Amino acid sequence: MSEKEKIGTYRLVAEPFHVDFSGRLTLGVLGNHLLNCAGFHATERGFGIATLNEENYTWVLSRLAIEMDEMPRQYEEFTVQTWIENVYRLFTDRNFAVTDKDGRRIGYARSVWAMINLSTRKPADLLSLNGGGILDYVCDEPCPIEKPSRVKVTAGEPVATLTARYSDIDVNGHVNSVRYIEHILDLFPLDLYRERRLRRFEMAYVSECYYGDELSFYLDEAGGGEYRAEVRKGAGGEVACRARVMFE
Amino acid sequence: MSEKEKIGTYRLVAEPFHVDFSGRLTLGVLGNHLLNCAGFHATERGFGIATLNEENYTWVLSRLAIEMDEMPRQYEEFTVQTWIENVYRLFTDRNFAVTDKDGRRIGYARSVWAMINLSTRKPADLLSLNGGGILDYVCDEPCPIEKPSRVKVTAGEPVATLTARYSDIDVNGHVNSVRYIEHILDLFPLDLYRERRLRRFEMAYVSECYYGDELSFYLDEAGGGEYRAEVRKGAGGEVACRARVMFE
């Protein structure tokens, strides 16, 4: 199979309600697009969620790291490309590249996924998926950004709390992956976005939250524009996700 | 000009992170699509925001009413059509139809827009826009839903408050029109969405809110699945918008 067949390419546009005060696409919306493109790519190659669901399996997003030199401007077209970098027994690495309207690469992303059995919620063996067919799509396209790191948050008191509402909940009944990103970005004052630029965002998804859960947000400032955030279910409760947010 | 040239037709798909717990497109996302399609339609016909901005004018959304027999399901394609019903001196009525993947009309929407001068913020005369050229696009396509009504809210105490954050703010520095819809939908418990179906949503946009504004949400239950909501800047402050929300 050619490298080109292994890479999915999707054209998008930065819609007016998807840009922030600066007129640039928000990272939450970009995250949404990346995850959609992952879905398109998998579906077109026979291992999308719909097919997996029939076999009682589904994909679970474990980690996501997005690093952007710049964000598309309102109304600008851009392209997302995605491919599989590695397949291990329990995880697969899927990478992304974002290209601007002039064909210039403006950013990359990395994601890590597991497949679980819908009945047992236990991880499944990816190497046996479609008789190992997923391995045919492994591609050596470069992705010149660091892998997601381990994030540790030490703050003892939450800086914000909110209750998971209707708009937070996805079709699986969980708080949706993109909403966590938006809620974490909302921890920072607008002045920080004015003075610096969000360069990199990493997220590790740890456990699911549900409608009515109280989400507590803990935040460490690591210096140099770097912040680490942790979302817990209730003050001091179970960790839902952890993020590393780097402004430049 | 044929009626067909007057109507803009746009194909869309219900993305996974744009559906709610029931697997149907959320009304906030549909509202976003409608407003985007309005923008495409206007731009293609020479009276889009970019062109107007050059001439120091912009469109302002005054009212929106959406009424749906059903919502597209996750992954389903659907079509939005939009056209201009009326042009008055200070307002224009733009209507929408939503068609499902099988070509069946599943809902309609109505919107009312004003054009303002960006310097004076005063309304401009639409009949003189492009020498009255906008009138050429007036179309008699039917839109069999009621016009937005006047909403009055009597509740004396807010049921919820929130502070406008980074994700709420659009490129104009205002809380974006779609976020108000989402915040209002979040006033209702998930059980209401389980037991009833959101049929109609009306919004009147009254004044702009900004980053850091405290938004207070007032809610009247009118019976029969109807609710009326008002968003004010701070408790008892200036009205930002009013909505009528009808579940069936």
Short mmCIF file of C-alpha atoms in Angstrom, two decimals:
data_model
loop_
_atom_site.label_atom_id
_atom_site.label_comp_id
_atom_site.label_asym_id
_atom_site.label_seq_id
_atom_site.Cartn_x
_atom_site.Cartn_y
_atom_site.Cartn_z
CA MET A 1 0.00 0.00 0.00
CA SER A 2 1.38 3.45 -0.86
CA GLU A 3 2.05 5.94 1.92
CA LYS A 4 -0.58 8.16 0.29
CA GLU A 5 -3.28 5.54 0.74
CA LYS A 6 -2.33 5.23 4.38
CA ILE A 7 -2.84 8.95 5.06
CA GLY A 8 -6.31 10.45 5.24
CA THR A 9 -6.62 14.05 4.02
CA TYR A 10 -9.59 16.23 4.99
CA ARG A 11 -10.31 19.82 4.00
CA LEU A 12 -11.90 22.12 6.54
CA VAL A 13 -12.66 25.79 7.04
CA ALA A 14 -12.44 27.96 10.17
CA GLU A 15 -16.08 28.92 10.76
CA PRO A 16 -16.98 32.27 12.38
CA PHE A 17 -18.36 30.78 15.61
CA HIS A 18 -15.34 28.51 15.88
CA VAL A 19 -12.78 31.28 16.24
CA ASP A 20 -11.87 33.10 19.44
CA PHE A 21 -11.63 36.82 20.20
CA SER A 22 -8.42 36.99 18.11
CA GLY A 23 -10.14 35.61 15.01
CA ARG A 24 -8.16 32.33 15.13
CA LEU A 25 -9.63 28.83 15.37
CA THR A 26 -9.96 27.68 18.98
CA LEU A 27 -8.00 24.67 20.15
CA GLY A 28 -11.20 22.96 21.31
CA VAL A 29 -12.68 23.17 17.81
CA LEU A 30 -9.40 21.97 16.29
CA GLY A 31 -9.43 19.03 18.71
CA ASN A 32 -12.97 18.24 17.55
CA HIS A 33 -11.85 18.31 13.91
CA LEU A 34 -8.85 16.05 14.64
CA LEU A 35 -11.03 13.48 16.39
CA ASN A 36 -13.56 13.59 13.53
CA CYS A 37 -10.79 13.08 10.98
CA ALA A 38 -9.52 10.14 13.04
CA GLY A 39 -13.04 8.71 12.78
CA PHE A 40 -13.26 9.28 9.01
CA HIS A 41 -9.84 7.71 8.46
CA ALA A 42 -10.66 4.64 10.54
CA THR A 43 -14.11 4.21 8.99
CA GLU A 44 -12.76 4.45 5.43
CA ARG A 45 -10.30 1.66 6.29
CA GLY A 46 -12.80 -0.67 7.94
CA PHE A 47 -11.98 -0.11 11.58
CA GLY A 48 -14.32 2.75 12.44
CA ILE A 49 -16.47 2.87 15.56
CA ALA A 50 -19.64 1.74 13.75
CA THR A 51 -17.95 -1.44 12.53
CA LEU A 52 -16.29 -2.05 15.89
CA ASN A 53 -19.59 -1.52 17.73
CA GLU A 54 -21.15 -4.30 15.68
CA GLU A 55 -18.41 -6.51 17.04
CA ASN A 56 -18.99 -5.11 20.56
CA TYR A 57 -15.83 -3.00 20.65
CA THR A 58 -15.12 0.72 20.60
CA TRP A 59 -12.18 3.13 20.47
CA VAL A 60 -11.24 5.08 23.60
CA LEU A 61 -9.05 8.18 23.40
CA SER A 62 -6.30 7.98 25.99
CA ARG A 63 -3.97 10.87 25.14
CA LEU A 64 -3.90 13.85 22.85
CA ALA A 65 -1.14 16.42 22.24
CA ILE A 66 -1.61 19.31 19.84
CA GLU A 67 1.19 21.74 18.96
CA MET A 68 0.58 24.62 16.60
CA ASP A 69 2.90 27.23 15.08
CA GLU A 70 -0.22 29.15 14.24
CA MET A 71 -3.97 28.66 14.03
CA PRO A 72 -6.10 29.13 10.90
CA ARG A 73 -7.86 32.48 10.71
CA GLN A 74 -11.63 32.93 10.44
CA TYR A 75 -12.92 31.81 7.01
CA GLU A 76 -9.55 30.28 6.04
CA GLU A 77 -9.42 26.79 4.61
CA PHE A 78 -7.03 24.31 6.15
CA THR A 79 -6.29 20.62 5.82
CA VAL A 80 -5.98 17.88 8.43
CA GLN A 81 -4.02 14.76 7.58
CA THR A 82 -3.97 11.73 9.82
CA TRP A 83 -2.22 8.37 9.85
CA ILE A 84 -1.26 5.52 12.14
CA GLU A 85 2.27 5.61 13.49
CA ASN A 86 2.35 2.48 15.64
CA VAL A 87 0.13 -0.39 16.68
CA TYR A 88 0.88 -2.17 19.94
CA ARG A 89 -1.17 -4.86 21.61
CA LEU A 90 -3.19 -2.45 23.76
CA PHE A 91 -2.57 0.98 22.22
CA THR A 92 -2.20 2.60 18.84
CA ASP A 93 -0.54 5.92 18.07
CA ARG A 94 -2.34 8.11 15.56
CA ASN A 95 -0.69 11.30 14.34
CA PHE A 96 -1.98 14.40 12.59
CA ALA A 97 -0.61 17.26 10.53
CA VAL A 98 -2.41 20.56 9.95
CA THR A 99 -1.67 22.46 6.73
CA ASP A 100 -2.74 26.02 6.06
CA LYS A 101 -4.50 27.35 2.96
CA ASP A 102 -1.13 27.82 1.21
CA GLY A 103 -0.02 24.24 1.83
CA ARG A 104 2.32 25.15 4.68
CA ARG A 105 2.40 22.79 7.69
CA ILE A 106 1.32 24.88 10.68
CA GLY A 107 1.06 22.19 13.34
CA TYR A 108 0.95 18.58 14.37
CA ALA A 109 -0.85 16.41 16.86
CA ARG A 110 -0.35 13.01 18.45
CA SER A 111 -2.99 10.77 19.94
CA VAL A 112 -3.02 7.42 21.72
CA TRP A 113 -6.04 5.12 21.56
CA ALA A 114 -7.12 1.87 23.13
CA MET A 115 -9.88 -0.43 21.98
CA ILE A 116 -12.22 -1.78 24.63
CA ASN A 117 -14.87 -4.45 24.78
CA LEU A 118 -18.22 -2.72 25.30
CA SER A 119 -19.50 -5.40 27.70
CA THR A 120 -16.47 -5.92 29.89
CA ARG A 121 -14.92 -2.39 29.37
CA LYS A 122 -11.60 -4.27 29.21
CA PRO A 123 -8.93 -3.44 26.63
CA ALA A 124 -8.84 -5.58 23.52
CA ASP A 125 -5.87 -6.88 21.54
CA LEU A 126 -5.32 -4.52 18.60
CA LEU A 127 -2.96 -6.91 16.87
CA SER A 128 -5.84 -9.33 16.34
CA LEU A 129 -8.24 -6.63 15.00
CA ASN A 130 -9.33 -7.69 11.50
CA GLY A 131 -6.70 -10.39 11.66
CA GLY A 132 -3.97 -7.79 12.23
CA GLY A 133 -5.16 -5.79 9.22
CA ILE A 134 -4.67 -2.50 11.06
CA LEU A 135 -0.89 -3.07 10.82
CA ASP A 136 -1.12 -2.61 7.04
CA TYR A 137 -1.86 1.08 7.64
CA VAL A 138 1.19 1.86 9.79
CA CYS A 139 2.93 4.74 8.11
CA ASP A 140 6.29 6.45 8.61
CA GLU A 141 5.15 10.02 7.88
CA PRO A 142 7.13 12.28 10.24
CA CYS A 143 5.44 13.99 13.21
CA PRO A 144 8.09 16.36 14.60
CA ILE A 145 6.50 17.14 17.97
CA GLU A 146 7.16 15.53 21.33
CA LYS A 147 5.03 12.68 22.61
CA PRO A 148 2.58 13.53 25.43
CA SER A 149 4.38 13.63 28.76
CA ARG A 150 3.30 12.47 32.21
CA VAL A 151 1.59 15.35 33.97
CA LYS A 152 1.57 15.75 37.74
CA VAL A 153 -0.50 18.40 39.48
CA THR A 154 0.18 19.33 43.10
CA ALA A 155 -2.36 22.12 43.78
CA GLY A 156 -4.43 21.34 46.86
CA GLU A 157 -7.39 23.61 46.18
CA PRO A 158 -9.52 23.78 43.03
CA VAL A 159 -9.46 27.07 41.10
CA ALA A 160 -12.89 26.39 39.61
CA THR A 161 -15.74 23.93 39.85
CA LEU A 162 -18.69 23.24 37.60
CA THR A 163 -21.45 20.70 37.31
CA ALA A 164 -21.61 18.61 34.12
CA ARG A 165 -24.67 19.80 32.18
CA TYR A 166 -26.66 18.71 29.12
CA SER A 167 -24.20 20.28 26.64
CA ASP A 168 -21.26 18.46 28.23
CA ILE A 169 -22.63 14.97 27.66
CA ASP A 170 -21.96 12.84 24.58
CA VAL A 171 -23.84 9.92 23.08
CA ASN A 172 -22.10 7.52 25.47
CA GLY A 173 -23.41 9.47 28.46
CA HIS A 174 -19.92 10.75 29.32
CA VAL A 175 -18.57 14.30 29.47
CA ASN A 176 -17.20 14.67 25.96
CA SER A 177 -13.46 14.83 25.31
CA VAL A 178 -13.62 18.23 23.63
CA ARG A 179 -15.58 19.88 26.46
CA TYR A 180 -12.78 19.09 28.93
CA ILE A 181 -10.39 20.97 26.66
CA GLU A 182 -12.76 23.97 26.50
CA HIS A 183 -13.34 23.98 30.26
CA ILE A 184 -9.58 23.87 30.91
CA LEU A 185 -8.93 26.71 28.43
CA ASP A 186 -11.59 28.72 30.28
CA LEU A 187 -9.46 28.62 33.44
CA PHE A 188 -7.11 31.20 31.90
CA PRO A 189 -7.83 34.94 31.74
CA LEU A 190 -8.33 36.54 28.34
CA ASP A 191 -5.26 38.70 28.98
CA LEU A 192 -3.05 35.62 28.93
CA TYR A 193 -4.38 34.77 25.44
CA ARG A 194 -3.76 38.39 24.44
CA GLU A 195 -0.19 38.51 25.71
CA ARG A 196 0.92 35.00 24.80
CA ARG A 197 -0.07 32.38 22.28
CA LEU A 198 -1.26 28.87 23.12
CA ARG A 199 1.42 26.68 21.52
CA ARG A 200 0.89 23.19 22.90
CA PHE A 201 -1.88 21.38 24.73
CA GLU A 202 -1.58 17.86 26.08
CA MET A 203 -4.38 15.85 27.58
CA ALA A 204 -4.42 12.49 29.33
CA TYR A 205 -7.93 11.08 29.73
CA VAL A 206 -8.05 9.00 32.91
CA SER A 207 -11.66 8.24 33.83
CA GLU A 208 -15.14 9.15 32.65
CA CYS A 209 -17.44 11.78 34.17
CA TYR A 210 -21.21 11.73 33.92
CA TYR A 211 -24.16 14.14 33.93
CA GLY A 212 -24.45 15.91 37.27
CA ASP A 213 -20.86 15.17 38.35
CA GLU A 214 -19.14 18.10 39.98
CA LEU A 215 -15.89 18.75 38.14
CA SER A 216 -13.11 20.37 40.19
CA PHE A 217 -10.24 22.03 38.36
CA TYR A 218 -6.76 22.09 39.94
CA LEU A 219 -4.05 24.21 38.37
CA ASP A 220 -0.26 24.46 38.81
CA GLU A 221 1.73 27.25 37.20
CA ALA A 222 5.04 25.71 36.15
CA GLY A 223 6.65 28.95 34.89
CA GLY A 224 7.65 30.01 31.41
CA GLY A 225 4.05 30.02 30.23
CA GLU A 226 3.47 26.40 31.22
CA TYR A 227 0.44 25.28 33.26
CA ARG A 228 -0.67 21.86 34.44
CA ALA A 229 -4.31 21.16 35.10
CA GLU A 230 -6.15 18.28 36.65
CA VAL A 231 -9.89 17.69 36.61
CA ARG A 232 -11.33 15.63 39.44
CA LYS A 233 -14.82 14.39 40.20
CA GLY A 234 -15.64 16.53 43.23
CA ALA A 235 -12.99 18.14 45.44
CA GLY A 236 -10.22 15.61 46.02
CA GLY A 237 -12.13 12.92 44.10
CA GLU A 238 -11.14 10.57 41.31
CA VAL A 239 -9.03 12.09 38.51
CA ALA A 240 -10.94 12.54 35.23
CA CYS A 241 -8.11 14.00 33.13
CA ARG A 242 -4.84 15.90 33.27
CA ALA A 243 -3.58 18.55 30.89
CA ARG A 244 -0.37 20.43 30.16
CA VAL A 245 -0.96 23.84 28.60
CA MET A 246 1.96 25.75 27.13
CA PHE A 247 1.77 29.39 26.15
CA GLU A 248 4.64 31.10 24.34
CA MET B 1 -33.66 35.32 -11.26
CA SER B 2 -35.06 31.82 -10.65
CA GLU B 3 -36.21 30.83 -7.17
CA LYS B 4 -33.46 28.21 -7.22
CA GLU B 5 -30.75 30.84 -7.58
CA LYS B 6 -32.23 32.73 -4.65
CA ILE B 7 -31.97 29.75 -2.31
CA GLY B 8 -28.62 28.61 -0.95
CA THR B 9 -28.26 24.87 -0.34
CA TYR B 10 -25.55 23.46 1.95
CA ARG B 11 -24.83 19.83 2.78
CA LEU B 12 -23.74 19.00 6.30
CA VAL B 13 -23.19 15.99 8.52
CA ALA B 14 -23.97 15.46 12.21
CA GLU B 15 -20.51 14.98 13.73
CA PRO B 16 -19.97 12.77 16.79
CA PHE B 17 -19.05 15.60 19.17
CA HIS B 18 -22.01 17.63 17.93
CA VAL B 19 -24.69 15.23 19.10
CA ASP B 20 -26.12 15.01 22.59
CA PHE B 21 -26.62 12.00 24.90
CA SER B 22 -29.49 10.81 22.65
CA GLY B 23 -27.26 10.71 19.56
CA ARG B 24 -29.10 13.62 17.88
CA LEU B 25 -27.57 16.91 16.74
CA THR B 26 -27.75 19.57 19.46
CA LEU B 27 -29.75 22.71 18.83
CA GLY B 28 -26.70 24.87 19.57
CA VAL B 29 -24.72 23.18 16.81
CA LEU B 30 -27.68 23.43 14.43
CA GLY B 31 -27.91 27.15 15.25
CA ASN B 32 -24.22 27.47 14.42
CA HIS B 33 -24.77 25.72 11.07
CA LEU B 34 -27.74 27.96 10.25
CA LEU B 35 -25.76 31.12 10.96
CA ASN B 36 -22.83 29.83 8.89
CA CYS B 37 -25.15 29.04 5.98
CA ALA B 38 -26.62 32.53 6.27
CA GLY B 39 -23.08 33.83 5.95
CA PHE B 40 -22.28 31.64 2.92
CA HIS B 41 -25.52 32.65 1.20
CA ALA B 42 -24.92 36.35 1.78
CA THR B 43 -21.26 36.17 0.75
CA GLU B 44 -22.05 34.31 -2.48
CA ARG B 45 -24.51 37.07 -3.35
CA GLY B 46 -22.23 40.00 -2.56
CA PHE B 47 -23.62 41.12 0.78
CA GLY B 48 -21.53 39.03 3.19
CA ILE B 49 -19.90 40.41 6.30
CA ALA B 50 -16.44 40.73 4.68
CA THR B 51 -17.83 42.94 1.92
CA LEU B 52 -19.95 44.94 4.36
CA ASN B 53 -17.00 45.42 6.72
CA GLU B 54 -15.04 47.02 3.90
CA GLU B 55 -17.87 49.50 3.67
CA ASN B 56 -17.89 49.87 7.48
CA TYR B 57 -21.11 47.91 8.02
CA THR B 58 -21.93 44.53 9.56
CA TRP B 59 -24.91 42.22 10.06
CA VAL B 60 -26.38 41.85 13.55
CA LEU B 61 -28.62 38.92 14.43
CA SER B 62 -31.73 40.16 16.19
CA ARG B 63 -33.99 37.12 16.40
CA LEU B 64 -33.81 33.42 15.71
CA ALA B 65 -36.54 30.75 15.90
CA ILE B 66 -35.81 27.10 15.16
CA GLU B 67 -38.53 24.45 15.05
CA MET B 68 -37.67 20.83 14.37
CA ASP B 69 -39.83 17.74 13.86
CA GLU B 70 -36.69 15.75 14.45
CA MET B 71 -32.94 16.25 14.62
CA PRO B 72 -30.38 14.50 12.41
CA ARG B 73 -28.72 11.50 14.04
CA GLN B 74 -24.96 11.11 14.56
CA TYR B 75 -23.13 10.61 11.23
CA GLU B 76 -26.27 11.41 9.17
CA GLU B 77 -26.05 13.88 6.33
CA PHE B 78 -28.56 16.70 6.20
CA THR B 79 -29.10 19.82 4.14
CA VAL B 80 -29.70 23.42 5.16
CA GLN B 81 -31.41 25.74 2.71
CA THR B 82 -31.68 29.45 3.30
CA TRP B 83 -33.28 32.38 1.56
CA ILE B 84 -34.48 35.93 2.15
CA GLU B 85 -38.17 36.31 2.82
CA ASN B 86 -38.47 40.07 3.29
CA VAL B 87 -36.35 43.19 3.26
CA TYR B 88 -37.53 46.22 5.21
CA ARG B 89 -35.67 49.43 5.76
CA LEU B 90 -34.09 48.35 9.06
CA PHE B 91 -34.57 44.58 9.16
CA THR B 92 -34.47 41.60 6.86
CA ASP B 93 -36.13 38.21 7.42
CA ARG B 94 -34.03 35.21 6.47
CA ASN B 95 -35.59 31.75 6.59
CA PHE B 96 -34.15 28.23 6.65
CA ALA B 97 -35.30 24.71 5.90
CA VAL B 98 -33.56 21.58 7.15
CA THR B 99 -33.87 18.42 5.08
CA ASP B 100 -32.84 14.96 6.24
CA LYS B 101 -30.67 12.44 4.37
CA ASP B 102 -33.76 11.11 2.54
CA GLY B 103 -34.82 14.55 1.31
CA ARG B 104 -37.58 14.93 3.87
CA ARG B 105 -38.05 18.39 5.45
CA ILE B 106 -37.51 17.91 9.17
CA GLY B 107 -37.57 21.50 10.33
CA TYR B 108 -37.47 25.21 9.64
CA ALA B 109 -36.00 28.33 11.12
CA ARG B 110 -36.62 32.05 10.92
CA SER B 111 -34.16 34.83 11.62
CA VAL B 112 -34.28 38.61 11.71
CA TRP B 113 -31.18 40.69 10.98
CA ALA B 114 -30.25 44.35 11.07
CA MET B 115 -27.27 45.99 9.43
CA ILE B 116 -25.31 48.47 11.52
CA ASN B 117 -22.63 51.01 10.87
CA LEU B 118 -19.46 49.82 12.62
CA SER B 119 -18.49 53.35 13.72
CA THR B 120 -21.82 54.68 14.94
CA ARG B 121 -23.37 51.24 15.84
CA LYS B 122 -26.54 52.72 14.34
CA PRO B 123 -28.83 50.71 12.03
CA ALA B 124 -28.35 51.24 8.32
CA ASP B 125 -30.93 51.39 5.53
CA LEU B 126 -31.11 47.93 3.93
CA LEU B 127 -33.10 49.21 0.97
CA SER B 128 -30.09 51.24 -0.13
CA LEU B 129 -27.61 48.32 0.28
CA ASN B 130 -25.94 47.71 -3.10
CA GLY B 131 -28.46 50.11 -4.61
CA GLY B 132 -31.36 47.97 -3.35
CA GLY B 133 -29.78 44.85 -4.91
CA ILE B 134 -30.67 42.74 -1.89
CA LEU B 135 -34.34 42.98 -2.94
CA ASP B 136 -33.55 40.87 -6.02
CA TYR B 137 -33.04 37.89 -3.73
CA VAL B 138 -36.41 38.05 -1.97
CA CYS B 139 -37.98 34.65 -2.40
CA ASP B 140 -41.44 33.20 -1.71
CA GLU B 141 -40.33 29.76 -0.57
CA PRO B 142 -42.74 28.73 2.23
CA CYS B 143 -41.58 28.61 5.86
CA PRO B 144 -44.48 27.02 7.75
CA ILE B 145 -43.46 27.90 11.31
CA GLU B 146 -44.56 30.82 13.44
CA LYS B 147 -42.55 34.00 13.62
CA PRO B 148 -40.60 34.61 16.85
CA SER B 149 -42.90 35.95 19.55
CA ARG B 150 -42.33 38.57 22.23
CA VAL B 151 -41.02 36.87 25.35
CA LYS B 152 -41.59 38.20 28.85
CA VAL B 153 -39.91 36.70 31.89
CA THR B 154 -41.17 37.47 35.40
CA ALA B 155 -38.85 35.38 37.63
CA GLY B 156 -37.25 37.55 40.31
CA GLU B 157 -34.29 35.32 41.18
CA PRO B 158 -31.73 33.82 38.80
CA VAL B 159 -31.62 30.02 38.57
CA ALA B 160 -27.98 30.09 37.48
CA THR B 161 -25.10 32.51 37.01
CA LEU B 162 -21.83 32.22 35.18
CA THR B 163 -18.96 34.46 34.21
CA ALA B 164 -18.23 34.89 30.49
CA ARG B 165 -14.95 33.07 29.78
CA TYR B 166 -12.48 32.73 26.91
CA SER B 167 -14.60 30.12 25.06
CA ASP B 168 -17.68 32.37 25.18
CA ILE B 169 -16.10 35.28 23.33
CA ASP B 170 -16.22 35.77 19.56
CA VAL B 171 -14.02 37.77 17.22
CA ASN B 172 -16.02 40.91 17.98
CA GLY B 173 -15.26 40.57 21.69
CA HIS B 174 -18.88 39.68 22.47
CA VAL B 175 -20.37 36.55 24.00
CA ASN B 176 -21.19 34.58 20.86
CA SER B 177 -24.79 34.01 19.79
CA VAL B 178 -24.50 30.24 19.86
CA ARG B 179 -23.06 30.08 23.38
CA TYR B 180 -26.17 31.81 24.77
CA ILE B 181 -28.25 29.01 23.25
CA GLU B 182 -26.01 26.36 24.83
CA HIS B 183 -26.00 28.07 28.21
CA ILE B 184 -29.81 28.31 28.17
CA LEU B 185 -30.18 24.64 27.17
CA ASP B 186 -27.91 23.78 30.10
CA LEU B 187 -30.50 25.22 32.51
CA PHE B 188 -32.67 22.14 31.97
CA PRO B 189 -32.07 18.74 33.62
CA LEU B 190 -31.11 15.80 31.43
CA ASP B 191 -34.32 14.05 32.49
CA LEU B 192 -36.37 16.70 30.72
CA TYR B 193 -34.50 15.91 27.49
CA ARG B 194 -35.07 12.21 28.12
CA GLU B 195 -38.81 12.55 28.75
CA ARG B 196 -39.64 15.24 26.21
CA ARG B 197 -38.17 16.48 22.97
CA LEU B 198 -37.01 20.03 22.31
CA ARG B 199 -39.33 21.16 19.52
CA ARG B 200 -38.89 24.92 19.24
CA PHE B 201 -36.38 27.45 20.44
CA GLU B 202 -36.76 31.21 20.02
CA MET B 203 -34.15 33.78 20.84
CA ALA B 204 -34.24 37.57 20.89
CA TYR B 205 -30.80 39.14 21.14
CA VAL B 206 -31.09 42.43 23.03
CA SER B 207 -27.64 43.66 24.04
CA GLU B 208 -24.05 42.44 23.95
CA CYS B 209 -22.11 40.87 26.82
CA TYR B 210 -18.32 40.92 27.15
CA TYR B 211 -15.52 38.90 28.70
CA GLY B 212 -15.82 38.81 32.48
CA ASP B 213 -19.49 39.84 32.54
CA GLU B 214 -21.54 37.89 35.03
CA LEU B 215 -24.50 36.36 33.20
CA SER B 216 -27.61 35.73 35.31
CA PHE B 217 -30.24 33.32 34.01
CA TYR B 218 -33.90 33.84 34.89
CA LEU B 219 -36.43 31.15 34.06
CA ASP B 220 -40.25 30.98 33.98
CA GLU B 221 -42.06 27.70 33.52
CA ALA B 222 -45.12 28.47 31.40
CA GLY B 223 -46.63 24.95 31.50
CA GLY B 224 -47.13 22.39 28.76
CA GLY B 225 -43.38 22.00 28.29
CA GLU B 226 -42.83 25.71 27.61
CA TYR B 227 -40.13 27.72 29.36
CA ARG B 228 -39.09 31.34 29.04
CA ALA B 229 -35.57 32.40 29.87
CA GLU B 230 -33.87 35.75 30.22
CA VAL B 231 -30.15 36.40 30.46
CA ARG B 232 -29.08 39.56 32.27
CA LYS B 233 -25.71 41.14 32.90
CA GLY B 234 -25.45 40.60 36.65
CA ALA B 235 -28.47 40.07 38.91
CA GLY B 236 -31.20 42.49 37.87
CA GLY B 237 -28.94 44.09 35.27
CA GLU B 238 -29.39 44.88 31.60
CA VAL B 239 -31.10 42.21 29.49
CA ALA B 240 -28.72 40.42 27.08
CA CYS B 241 -31.25 38.06 25.47
CA ARG B 242 -34.57 36.30 25.95
CA ALA B 243 -35.54 32.83 24.86
CA ARG B 244 -38.66 30.69 24.59
CA VAL B 245 -37.98 26.98 24.83
CA MET B 246 -40.72 24.51 23.94
CA PHE B 247 -40.47 20.81 24.73
CA GLU B 248 -43.10 18.34 23.50
#
